[in-house]
Amino acid sequence: MNVFTALKMIQFDHQPLNHQQVVITDPSGKPDAQLTDLLADCLSKIDIFINFDTTQSVADVIDDLHLLTPLPYDVLEEYQKILEQHITGVNFASHKQLVELVYTPLV
């Protein structure tokens, strides 16, 4: 599973996931600040410019952002990478009111 698939699948009370409550963590729950910041930046652009519910793939998101924003190609590449980031699990941290997308970092 990747970040995009998780974002599409997870709902609360049949409502889309609040993108401001998503973080990327390692298996122990430690947030990865760099990946979380990149994801937050990407999701903020998605929330402004795209109807996420109608996208079917990462390519759809990147194509829409390319058409609707002046974002440079290298930024779009980074957005594509974070949306395609493989995750090994999802943790609902209710006490923090966060959804943690868990990935296994390369050592």
mmCIF file of C-alpha atoms in Angstrom:
data_model
loop_
_atom_site.group_PDB
_atom_site.id
_atom_site.type_symbol
_atom_site.label_atom_id
_atom_site.label_comp_id
_atom_site.label_asym_id
_atom_site.label_seq_id
_atom_site.Cartn_x
_atom_site.Cartn_y
_atom_site.Cartn_z
ATOM 1 C CA MET A 1 0.000 0.000 0.000
ATOM 2 C CA ASN A 2 1.174 3.545 -0.605
ATOM 3 C CA VAL A 3 0.291 6.946 0.884
ATOM 4 C CA PHE A 4 -2.167 7.793 -1.916
ATOM 5 C CA THR A 5 -4.094 4.549 -1.468
ATOM 6 C CA ALA A 6 -4.291 5.037 2.304
ATOM 7 C CA LEU A 7 -5.540 8.608 1.908
ATOM 8 C CA LYS A 8 -8.233 7.429 -0.495
ATOM 9 C CA MET A 9 -9.355 4.549 1.750
ATOM 10 C CA ILE A 10 -9.408 6.061 5.236
ATOM 11 C CA GLN A 11 -12.617 7.770 6.336
ATOM 12 C CA PHE A 12 -14.071 8.835 9.686
ATOM 13 C CA ASP A 13 -17.829 8.596 10.053
ATOM 14 C CA HIS A 14 -18.043 8.243 6.269
ATOM 15 C CA GLN A 15 -16.255 11.554 5.758
ATOM 16 C CA PRO A 16 -12.894 12.057 4.003
ATOM 17 C CA LEU A 17 -9.758 12.105 6.108
ATOM 18 C CA ASN A 18 -8.712 15.532 7.394
ATOM 19 C CA HIS A 19 -5.388 16.036 5.639
ATOM 20 C CA GLN A 20 -4.096 18.226 8.458
ATOM 21 C CA GLN A 21 -4.124 15.242 10.808
ATOM 22 C CA VAL A 22 -1.825 12.951 8.801
ATOM 23 C CA VAL A 23 1.814 12.288 9.662
ATOM 24 C CA ILE A 24 4.470 9.872 8.413
ATOM 25 C CA THR A 25 6.134 7.817 11.150
ATOM 26 C CA ASP A 26 8.629 5.022 11.520
ATOM 27 C CA PRO A 27 7.451 1.695 12.987
ATOM 28 C CA SER A 28 8.068 2.907 16.569
ATOM 29 C CA GLY A 29 5.787 5.913 16.052
ATOM 30 C CA LYS A 30 8.542 8.513 15.738
ATOM 31 C CA PRO A 31 7.429 11.138 13.191
ATOM 32 C CA ASP A 32 9.615 11.740 10.163
ATOM 33 C CA ALA A 33 9.589 15.538 10.013
ATOM 34 C CA GLN A 34 10.917 15.820 6.463
ATOM 35 C CA LEU A 35 8.412 13.380 4.936
ATOM 36 C CA THR A 36 5.546 14.747 7.047
ATOM 37 C CA ASP A 37 6.322 18.325 5.947
ATOM 38 C CA LEU A 38 6.498 17.258 2.300
ATOM 39 C CA LEU A 39 3.198 15.402 2.624
ATOM 40 C CA ALA A 40 1.567 18.380 4.368
ATOM 41 C CA ASP A 41 2.735 20.708 1.593
ATOM 42 C CA CYS A 42 1.450 18.331 -1.073
ATOM 43 C CA LEU A 43 -1.899 17.829 0.658
ATOM 44 C CA SER A 44 -2.386 21.564 1.137
ATOM 45 C CA LYS A 45 -2.041 22.054 -2.631
ATOM 46 C CA ILE A 46 -4.414 19.160 -3.260
ATOM 47 C CA ASP A 47 -6.975 20.678 -0.883
ATOM 48 C CA ILE A 48 -6.771 24.041 -2.666
ATOM 49 C CA PHE A 49 -6.656 22.993 -6.307
ATOM 50 C CA ILE A 50 -8.046 19.482 -6.717
ATOM 51 C CA ASN A 51 -11.141 17.493 -5.879
ATOM 52 C CA PHE A 52 -9.298 14.570 -4.299
ATOM 53 C CA ASP A 53 -12.431 12.401 -4.342
ATOM 54 C CA THR A 54 -12.444 12.331 -8.144
ATOM 55 C CA THR A 55 -8.796 11.378 -8.597
ATOM 56 C CA GLN A 56 -8.079 7.730 -9.304
ATOM 57 C CA SER A 57 -4.281 7.677 -9.238
ATOM 58 C CA VAL A 58 -1.153 9.561 -8.281
ATOM 59 C CA ALA A 59 -0.750 10.424 -11.971
ATOM 60 C CA ASP A 60 -4.180 12.117 -11.908
ATOM 61 C CA VAL A 61 -3.107 14.263 -8.958
ATOM 62 C CA ILE A 62 0.193 15.255 -10.539
ATOM 63 C CA ASP A 63 -1.449 15.974 -13.920
ATOM 64 C CA ASP A 64 -4.091 18.164 -12.263
ATOM 65 C CA LEU A 65 -1.499 20.049 -10.219
ATOM 66 C CA HIS A 66 0.585 20.548 -13.360
ATOM 67 C CA LEU A 67 -2.420 22.016 -15.195
ATOM 68 C CA LEU A 68 -3.775 24.147 -12.345
ATOM 69 C CA THR A 69 -0.649 25.473 -10.634
ATOM 70 C CA PRO A 70 2.667 27.050 -11.595
ATOM 71 C CA LEU A 71 4.561 24.469 -9.521
ATOM 72 C CA PRO A 72 7.905 23.522 -11.075
ATOM 73 C CA TYR A 73 8.531 20.005 -12.307
ATOM 74 C CA ASP A 74 10.950 19.133 -9.484
ATOM 75 C CA VAL A 75 8.302 19.968 -6.864
ATOM 76 C CA LEU A 76 5.744 17.831 -8.673
ATOM 77 C CA GLU A 77 8.280 14.993 -8.742
ATOM 78 C CA GLU A 78 8.669 15.219 -4.964
ATOM 79 C CA TYR A 79 4.879 15.222 -4.538
ATOM 80 C CA GLN A 80 4.687 12.133 -6.699
ATOM 81 C CA LYS A 81 7.345 10.413 -4.590
ATOM 82 C CA ILE A 82 5.571 11.112 -1.296
ATOM 83 C CA LEU A 83 2.199 9.981 -2.648
ATOM 84 C CA GLU A 84 3.809 6.780 -3.951
ATOM 85 C CA GLN A 85 5.749 6.206 -0.699
ATOM 86 C CA HIS A 86 5.239 2.592 0.381
ATOM 87 C CA ILE A 87 3.714 2.268 3.837
ATOM 88 C CA THR A 88 3.638 -0.809 6.021
ATOM 89 C CA GLY A 89 0.740 0.196 8.235
ATOM 90 C CA VAL A 90 -1.683 2.783 9.515
ATOM 91 C CA ASN A 91 -1.942 3.775 13.170
ATOM 92 C CA PHE A 92 -4.816 5.793 14.585
ATOM 93 C CA ALA A 93 -3.302 7.811 17.420
ATOM 94 C CA SER A 94 -6.553 8.925 19.045
ATOM 95 C CA HIS A 95 -4.851 10.649 21.971
ATOM 96 C CA LYS A 96 -2.944 12.842 19.483
ATOM 97 C CA GLN A 97 -5.875 13.047 17.044
ATOM 98 C CA LEU A 98 -3.541 11.925 14.261
ATOM 99 C CA VAL A 99 -3.438 9.278 11.593
ATOM 100 C CA GLU A 100 0.074 7.903 11.335
ATOM 101 C CA LEU A 101 1.129 6.391 8.034
ATOM 102 C CA VAL A 102 3.916 4.002 9.000
ATOM 103 C CA TYR A 103 6.851 3.371 6.691
ATOM 104 C CA THR A 104 10.047 1.422 7.130
ATOM 105 C CA PRO A 105 13.033 3.709 6.538
ATOM 106 C CA LEU A 106 16.019 2.424 4.610
ATOM 107 C CA VAL A 107 19.006 1.949 6.897
#
